[in-house]
Amino acid sequence: MRTPVSAGVVGLGPWGRRLARTFQGLPGAELRWVCDVNQAAMVDARQRLGHVGIAADVDDLLRDESLDAVVVATPPSTHYELARRALEAGKHVFVETPLALTGVEADDLVARSERSGRFVMVGHVLLFHPAVRRLRELVDRGSLGEVYYLTSQRVGPPNVQRQESVLWDLGVHDVAVVLYLLGDQPVEAGARGDSYLKAGVADVVVATLAFATGIRAHIQLSRLEGLPTRRLTAVGSRSTAVFEELEQERPLTVFDHDPLGEISSPRLPWEEPLRAECAHFVEAVRSSAEPIAGVREGAAVVNVLEALARSAEHGGVGEAVGGIEARPGVIRLPARTS
């Protein structure tokens, strides 16, 4: 029997609690620690998670020499520092999005991860959605023909609790999926944003990413609309594919451009994306295989977001995307035939 991969979760907000429960229920994983400065969260964790170590200080986890991995589910402003400290302590790291809040920090984590021989995987959970996997297959096989452009909408009702720009809150998901589907990083990024609920904090952003291939991606983000929409469309010379994230039964629909062509919504084998993501991280640690949504891919997303933020500050002028480029092929998922 193989030794379980031991993990500790830092941050017990709603998403951190989901991560803790998921790792606790995974075959091949052992949830050894949970950590939060909030005492009420710790009491709740003790009741819900049973016999796991409870800590108010992350140093308790980092000093545990037998702990394999640290899962960071704290506010984004703390991601870089906690991931850096975990790497220095010799731990693998799973960090929720975004990897960091600046390209300099993100690229530093790339260098530290590669020097240490420890993995950093970023929680881009949509890369593990069965419909996104299938859409990547369609793009790779050329089933859509030549890809012309992608559009995405991620909008929802007002959220006065959020303190960061909608770009860093919601946009991180769409940027990650676009880069994953195309297996590429844009050369230029442009964005315009507007603030309504709080001065200086954009509630609405419209962004465009331009790739060297000529493909463009158009992203619409808003926290001010009534009905939530989570849609991504890939338009090709032969077909158009639409991913509806909120659609449970048939999240992917393909429209053939031929006048007599078919409209198909393939049935996809379902696996809960968060569980698939956590299981993939555990297997990467166990097998020493480079994970999907690894540190380079996470850094690529941060560098794109940073370029978009600069563009928005400068009135929408196109900005070059810098930083360490994603290693080709790393974020490609294995082919799925079902």
Tab-separated table of C-alpha atoms in Angstrom:
chain	number	residue	atom	x	y	z
A	1	MET	CA	0.000	0.000	0.000
A	2	ARG	CA	1.361	3.406	-0.956
A	3	THR	CA	1.866	6.022	1.741
A	4	PRO	CA	-0.859	8.717	1.559
A	5	VAL	CA	0.102	12.238	0.509
A	6	SER	CA	-0.311	14.353	3.646
A	7	ALA	CA	-1.710	17.863	3.289
A	8	GLY	CA	-2.567	20.829	5.467
A	9	VAL	CA	-5.144	23.465	4.513
A	10	VAL	CA	-4.452	27.096	5.452
A	11	GLY	CA	-7.581	29.264	5.425
A	12	LEU	CA	-11.011	27.985	6.435
A	13	GLY	CA	-13.358	30.307	4.611
A	14	PRO	CA	-16.128	28.709	2.519
A	15	TRP	CA	-13.750	27.555	-0.219
A	16	GLY	CA	-11.070	26.452	2.228
A	17	ARG	CA	-13.610	24.286	4.032
A	18	ARG	CA	-14.574	22.690	0.719
A	19	LEU	CA	-10.931	21.986	-0.023
A	20	ALA	CA	-10.409	20.471	3.421
A	21	ARG	CA	-13.410	18.157	3.024
A	22	THR	CA	-12.300	17.187	-0.471
A	23	PHE	CA	-8.740	16.301	0.528
A	24	GLN	CA	-10.044	14.433	3.562
A	25	GLY	CA	-12.226	12.257	1.330
A	26	LEU	CA	-9.644	11.501	-1.372
A	27	PRO	CA	-8.123	8.033	-1.629
A	28	GLY	CA	-4.379	8.372	-1.383
A	29	ALA	CA	-4.542	11.623	0.597
A	30	GLU	CA	-4.438	12.407	4.291
A	31	LEU	CA	-5.713	15.704	5.685
A	32	ARG	CA	-3.299	16.197	8.581
A	33	TRP	CA	-3.704	19.895	9.473
A	34	VAL	CA	-6.112	22.799	9.128
A	35	CYS	CA	-5.109	26.341	10.006
A	36	ASP	CA	-6.934	29.626	10.476
A	37	VAL	CA	-6.594	32.651	12.761
A	38	ASN	CA	-10.390	32.724	13.275
A	39	GLN	CA	-11.245	30.787	16.431
A	40	ALA	CA	-14.843	30.135	15.370
A	41	ALA	CA	-13.584	28.581	12.146
A	42	MET	CA	-11.259	26.347	14.141
A	43	VAL	CA	-14.042	25.152	16.441
A	44	ASP	CA	-16.197	24.372	13.412
A	45	ALA	CA	-13.312	22.501	11.785
A	46	ARG	CA	-12.799	20.348	14.873
A	47	GLN	CA	-16.485	19.398	14.828
A	48	ARG	CA	-16.713	18.721	11.093
A	49	LEU	CA	-13.322	17.223	10.253
A	50	GLY	CA	-12.651	15.030	13.247
A	51	HIS	CA	-9.124	14.043	14.183
A	52	VAL	CA	-6.943	16.486	12.303
A	53	GLY	CA	-4.364	18.867	13.667
A	54	ILE	CA	-5.729	22.329	14.471
A	55	ALA	CA	-3.395	25.327	14.232
A	56	ALA	CA	-3.733	29.088	14.426
A	57	ASP	CA	-0.168	29.604	13.120
A	58	VAL	CA	1.018	28.335	9.749
A	59	ASP	CA	4.447	27.696	11.268
A	60	ASP	CA	2.955	24.646	13.000
A	61	LEU	CA	2.377	23.130	9.560
A	62	LEU	CA	5.704	24.208	8.129
A	63	ARG	CA	7.602	22.643	11.046
A	64	ASP	CA	5.942	19.262	10.436
A	65	GLU	CA	8.707	17.504	8.490
A	66	SER	CA	6.387	14.653	7.500
A	67	LEU	CA	3.847	16.991	5.847
A	68	ASP	CA	4.016	16.721	2.055
A	69	ALA	CA	1.893	19.663	0.903
A	70	VAL	CA	0.343	22.942	1.981
A	71	VAL	CA	-2.993	24.065	0.509
A	72	VAL	CA	-3.375	27.867	0.532
A	73	ALA	CA	-6.978	29.126	0.578
A	74	THR	CA	-6.424	32.524	2.201
A	75	PRO	CA	-7.107	36.014	0.762
A	76	PRO	CA	-5.219	36.684	-2.512
A	77	SER	CA	-2.930	39.273	-0.910
A	78	THR	CA	-1.362	36.487	1.180
A	79	HIS	CA	-0.886	33.880	-1.558
A	80	TYR	CA	2.652	34.814	-2.571
A	81	GLU	CA	4.039	35.009	0.954
A	82	LEU	CA	2.477	31.743	2.108
A	83	ALA	CA	3.473	29.873	-1.053
A	84	ARG	CA	7.037	31.198	-0.746
A	85	ARG	CA	7.303	30.118	2.886
A	86	ALA	CA	5.887	26.679	2.106
A	87	LEU	CA	8.435	26.168	-0.673
A	88	GLU	CA	11.232	27.255	1.650
A	89	ALA	CA	10.018	24.635	4.136
A	90	GLY	CA	10.254	21.941	1.454
A	91	LYS	CA	6.514	21.515	0.866
A	92	HIS	CA	4.578	21.113	-2.347
A	93	VAL	CA	1.957	23.848	-2.689
A	94	PHE	CA	-1.622	24.020	-3.929
A	95	VAL	CA	-2.639	27.685	-3.985
A	96	GLU	CA	-6.015	29.130	-4.841
A	97	THR	CA	-6.291	31.745	-7.569
A	98	PRO	CA	-4.595	34.005	-8.303
A	99	LEU	CA	-1.076	32.692	-7.725
A	100	ALA	CA	0.075	36.207	-6.761
A	101	LEU	CA	-0.936	39.815	-7.288
A	102	THR	CA	2.067	40.914	-9.366
A	103	GLY	CA	4.001	39.381	-12.183
A	104	VAL	CA	7.250	39.841	-10.253
A	105	GLU	CA	5.911	37.759	-7.361
A	106	ALA	CA	4.471	35.109	-9.690
A	107	ASP	CA	7.717	34.766	-11.622
A	108	ASP	CA	9.636	34.552	-8.350
A	109	LEU	CA	7.503	31.566	-7.333
A	110	VAL	CA	8.310	29.928	-10.669
A	111	ALA	CA	12.021	30.267	-9.961
A	112	ARG	CA	11.695	29.094	-6.360
A	113	SER	CA	9.582	26.082	-7.317
A	114	GLU	CA	12.013	24.963	-9.983
A	115	ARG	CA	15.046	25.426	-7.721
A	116	SER	CA	13.442	23.533	-4.855
A	117	GLY	CA	12.065	20.637	-6.866
A	118	ARG	CA	8.669	21.192	-5.246
A	119	PHE	CA	5.484	21.667	-7.227
A	120	VAL	CA	3.191	24.663	-7.092
A	121	MET	CA	-0.253	24.026	-8.569
A	122	VAL	CA	-2.792	26.828	-8.933
A	123	GLY	CA	-6.506	26.242	-8.318
A	124	HIS	CA	-7.763	26.944	-11.842
A	125	VAL	CA	-10.629	24.544	-11.237
A	126	LEU	CA	-12.388	25.122	-14.579
A	127	LEU	CA	-9.513	23.368	-16.357
A	128	PHE	CA	-10.904	20.198	-14.778
A	129	HIS	CA	-14.488	20.714	-15.942
A	130	PRO	CA	-15.421	17.895	-18.375
A	131	ALA	CA	-16.813	20.393	-20.918
A	132	VAL	CA	-13.610	22.458	-20.906
A	133	ARG	CA	-11.593	19.273	-21.369
A	134	ARG	CA	-13.734	18.271	-24.333
A	135	LEU	CA	-13.548	21.758	-25.832
A	136	ARG	CA	-9.751	21.626	-25.614
A	137	GLU	CA	-9.868	18.310	-27.494
A	138	LEU	CA	-12.027	19.881	-30.225
A	139	VAL	CA	-9.571	22.754	-30.620
A	140	ASP	CA	-6.545	20.426	-30.652
A	141	ARG	CA	-8.089	18.078	-33.243
A	142	GLY	CA	-9.101	20.931	-35.501
A	143	SER	CA	-12.769	19.965	-35.189
A	144	LEU	CA	-13.791	23.639	-35.132
A	145	GLY	CA	-11.588	24.405	-38.115
A	146	GLU	CA	-9.334	27.434	-37.852
A	147	VAL	CA	-10.127	29.183	-34.583
A	148	TYR	CA	-11.127	32.777	-35.307
A	149	TYR	CA	-11.842	34.158	-31.849
A	150	LEU	CA	-13.184	33.394	-28.378
A	151	THR	CA	-15.677	35.365	-26.308
A	152	SER	CA	-16.546	34.927	-22.658
A	153	GLN	CA	-19.069	36.440	-20.263
A	154	ARG	CA	-18.798	36.157	-16.501
A	155	VAL	CA	-21.382	38.429	-14.901
A	156	GLY	CA	-23.532	38.360	-11.806
A	157	PRO	CA	-25.401	40.374	-9.180
A	158	PRO	CA	-23.767	43.150	-7.108
A	159	ASN	CA	-21.305	42.012	-4.463
A	160	VAL	CA	-20.390	44.843	-2.115
A	161	GLN	CA	-18.163	42.514	-0.065
A	162	ARG	CA	-15.504	42.226	-2.744
A	163	GLN	CA	-12.656	44.668	-2.323
A	164	GLU	CA	-10.632	43.797	-5.424
A	165	SER	CA	-11.276	44.660	-9.067
A	166	VAL	CA	-13.630	42.326	-10.887
A	167	LEU	CA	-10.655	41.653	-13.165
A	168	TRP	CA	-8.744	39.875	-10.374
A	169	ASP	CA	-11.897	38.399	-8.836
A	170	LEU	CA	-13.763	36.932	-11.822
A	171	GLY	CA	-11.394	37.536	-14.724
A	172	VAL	CA	-8.784	35.103	-13.444
A	173	HIS	CA	-11.079	32.195	-14.396
A	174	ASP	CA	-11.683	33.300	-17.971
A	175	VAL	CA	-8.050	34.195	-18.632
A	176	ALA	CA	-6.963	30.771	-17.375
A	177	VAL	CA	-9.468	28.950	-19.598
A	178	VAL	CA	-8.573	31.007	-22.680
A	179	LEU	CA	-4.849	30.335	-22.252
A	180	TYR	CA	-5.551	26.660	-21.631
A	181	LEU	CA	-7.791	26.224	-24.680
A	182	LEU	CA	-5.311	27.887	-27.016
A	183	GLY	CA	-2.167	26.521	-25.364
A	184	ASP	CA	-0.675	29.955	-25.838
A	185	GLN	CA	-0.014	33.275	-24.126
A	186	PRO	CA	-1.178	36.586	-25.669
A	187	VAL	CA	1.281	39.163	-26.882
A	188	GLU	CA	-0.971	42.141	-26.143
A	189	ALA	CA	-3.771	42.881	-23.689
A	190	GLY	CA	-6.263	45.736	-23.574
A	191	ALA	CA	-9.024	46.553	-21.102
A	192	ARG	CA	-11.427	49.250	-19.995
A	193	GLY	CA	-13.096	49.269	-16.605
A	194	ASP	CA	-15.693	51.268	-14.700
A	195	SER	CA	-16.257	51.677	-10.953
A	196	TYR	CA	-19.788	52.149	-9.611
A	197	LEU	CA	-20.008	50.736	-6.082
A	198	LYS	CA	-16.635	51.881	-4.770
A	199	ALA	CA	-14.266	54.444	-6.234
A	200	GLY	CA	-11.157	52.880	-7.712
A	201	VAL	CA	-12.508	49.306	-7.644
A	202	ALA	CA	-13.728	48.259	-11.095
A	203	ASP	CA	-17.100	46.497	-11.100
A	204	VAL	CA	-17.242	46.172	-14.891
A	205	VAL	CA	-14.355	45.306	-17.239
A	206	VAL	CA	-14.278	44.586	-20.959
A	207	ALA	CA	-10.984	43.068	-22.090
A	208	THR	CA	-9.324	41.834	-25.272
A	209	LEU	CA	-6.350	39.498	-25.616
A	210	ALA	CA	-4.422	39.357	-28.901
A	211	PHE	CA	-2.306	36.321	-29.781
A	212	ALA	CA	0.552	36.093	-32.267
A	213	THR	CA	-1.529	33.579	-34.252
A	214	GLY	CA	-4.092	36.293	-35.004
A	215	ILE	CA	-6.660	34.811	-32.620
A	216	ARG	CA	-8.367	37.237	-30.258
A	217	ALA	CA	-10.258	36.616	-27.036
A	218	HIS	CA	-12.913	39.069	-25.806
A	219	ILE	CA	-13.843	38.943	-22.106
A	220	GLN	CA	-16.794	40.694	-20.425
A	221	LEU	CA	-16.861	40.875	-16.619
A	222	SER	CA	-19.434	42.469	-14.322
A	223	ARG	CA	-20.575	42.323	-10.705
A	224	LEU	CA	-23.617	44.522	-11.356
A	225	GLU	CA	-26.044	42.377	-13.351
A	226	GLY	CA	-29.047	40.493	-12.062
A	227	LEU	CA	-28.847	37.026	-13.574
A	228	PRO	CA	-25.502	35.241	-13.433
A	229	THR	CA	-23.987	34.241	-16.765
A	230	ARG	CA	-20.952	31.995	-17.209
A	231	ARG	CA	-20.499	31.422	-20.931
A	232	LEU	CA	-17.527	30.911	-23.241
A	233	THR	CA	-17.814	30.669	-27.034
A	234	ALA	CA	-15.119	29.454	-29.425
A	235	VAL	CA	-15.767	30.411	-33.047
A	236	GLY	CA	-13.982	28.502	-35.782
A	237	SER	CA	-14.156	28.269	-39.564
A	238	ARG	CA	-16.182	25.040	-39.427
A	239	SER	CA	-18.061	25.128	-36.138
A	240	THR	CA	-18.832	27.174	-33.052
A	241	ALA	CA	-18.691	25.631	-29.586
A	242	VAL	CA	-20.459	27.135	-26.558
A	243	PHE	CA	-19.607	26.226	-22.966
A	244	GLU	CA	-22.349	27.073	-20.460
A	245	GLU	CA	-20.790	26.625	-17.030
A	246	LEU	CA	-24.129	26.902	-15.206
A	247	GLU	CA	-25.798	24.285	-17.400
A	248	GLN	CA	-25.758	20.946	-15.571
A	249	GLU	CA	-27.062	18.482	-18.144
A	250	ARG	CA	-25.474	19.589	-21.436
A	251	PRO	CA	-22.846	22.270	-20.743
A	252	LEU	CA	-21.232	22.047	-24.204
A	253	THR	CA	-23.010	22.634	-27.524
A	254	VAL	CA	-21.390	22.553	-30.968
A	255	PHE	CA	-23.003	24.321	-33.949
A	256	ASP	CA	-21.870	23.238	-37.426
A	257	HIS	CA	-21.608	26.219	-39.799
A	258	ASP	CA	-22.842	24.213	-42.771
A	259	PRO	CA	-26.490	25.182	-43.553
A	260	LEU	CA	-27.457	21.521	-43.166
A	261	GLY	CA	-25.054	20.901	-40.323
A	262	GLU	CA	-25.897	19.444	-36.960
A	263	ILE	CA	-26.245	20.954	-33.531
A	264	SER	CA	-24.826	18.550	-30.977
A	265	SER	CA	-24.597	18.545	-27.187
A	266	PRO	CA	-22.425	15.566	-26.268
A	267	ARG	CA	-23.033	13.716	-23.034
A	268	LEU	CA	-19.888	14.024	-20.981
A	269	PRO	CA	-18.676	11.760	-18.192
A	270	TRP	CA	-19.138	13.807	-15.038
A	271	GLU	CA	-16.558	14.244	-12.340
A	272	GLU	CA	-16.835	17.090	-9.856
A	273	PRO	CA	-14.118	19.545	-11.014
A	274	LEU	CA	-12.825	20.372	-7.530
A	275	ARG	CA	-12.425	16.706	-6.647
A	276	ALA	CA	-10.709	16.009	-9.986
A	277	GLU	CA	-8.386	18.947	-9.414
A	278	CYS	CA	-7.394	17.869	-5.894
A	279	ALA	CA	-6.915	14.253	-7.001
A	280	HIS	CA	-4.657	15.450	-9.816
A	281	PHE	CA	-2.531	17.418	-7.345
A	282	VAL	CA	-2.181	14.381	-5.077
A	283	GLU	CA	-1.129	12.205	-7.997
A	284	ALA	CA	1.361	14.827	-9.204
A	285	VAL	CA	2.998	14.890	-5.768
A	286	ARG	CA	3.029	11.096	-5.635
A	287	SER	CA	4.405	10.549	-9.137
A	288	SER	CA	6.628	13.663	-9.432
A	289	ALA	CA	4.828	14.480	-12.707
A	290	GLU	CA	4.380	18.122	-13.697
A	291	PRO	CA	0.809	19.118	-12.753
A	292	ILE	CA	-1.768	20.744	-14.969
A	293	ALA	CA	-2.142	24.413	-14.017
A	294	GLY	CA	1.360	24.398	-12.597
A	295	VAL	CA	3.341	27.389	-11.420
A	296	ARG	CA	4.303	28.568	-14.933
A	297	GLU	CA	0.702	28.498	-16.059
A	298	GLY	CA	-0.359	30.331	-12.913
A	299	ALA	CA	2.327	32.949	-13.516
A	300	ALA	CA	1.207	33.352	-17.134
A	301	VAL	CA	-2.324	34.152	-15.943
A	302	VAL	CA	-1.027	36.712	-13.426
A	303	ASN	CA	1.110	38.416	-16.061
A	304	VAL	CA	-1.902	38.690	-18.386
A	305	LEU	CA	-4.067	40.118	-15.593
A	306	GLU	CA	-1.351	42.618	-14.729
A	307	ALA	CA	-1.134	43.759	-18.362
A	308	LEU	CA	-4.936	44.126	-18.477
A	309	ALA	CA	-4.884	46.168	-15.263
A	310	ARG	CA	-2.204	48.477	-16.698
A	311	SER	CA	-4.247	48.911	-19.852
A	312	ALA	CA	-7.370	49.808	-17.857
A	313	GLU	CA	-5.381	52.400	-15.910
A	314	HIS	CA	-4.175	53.925	-19.192
A	315	GLY	CA	-7.600	54.151	-20.800
A	316	GLY	CA	-7.546	50.912	-22.759
A	317	VAL	CA	-4.232	51.293	-24.565
A	318	GLY	CA	-2.810	47.893	-25.549
A	319	GLU	CA	-0.110	46.605	-23.209
A	320	ALA	CA	2.563	44.011	-23.932
A	321	VAL	CA	2.302	40.854	-21.821
A	322	GLY	CA	5.538	40.084	-20.033
A	323	GLY	CA	6.784	37.470	-17.614
A	324	ILE	CA	7.864	33.881	-17.907
A	325	GLU	CA	6.101	32.140	-20.760
A	326	ALA	CA	4.151	28.964	-20.051
A	327	ARG	CA	6.132	25.879	-20.937
A	328	PRO	CA	4.564	24.407	-24.124
A	329	GLY	CA	2.454	21.352	-23.530
A	330	VAL	CA	2.410	21.406	-19.730
A	331	ILE	CA	-1.227	22.388	-19.417
A	332	ARG	CA	-2.472	19.957	-22.026
A	333	LEU	CA	-4.810	17.342	-20.613
A	334	PRO	CA	-4.654	13.750	-21.830
A	335	ALA	CA	-7.040	12.945	-24.669
A	336	ARG	CA	-10.466	11.784	-23.550
A	337	THR	CA	-12.428	9.494	-25.869
A	338	SER	CA	-15.571	9.133	-23.781
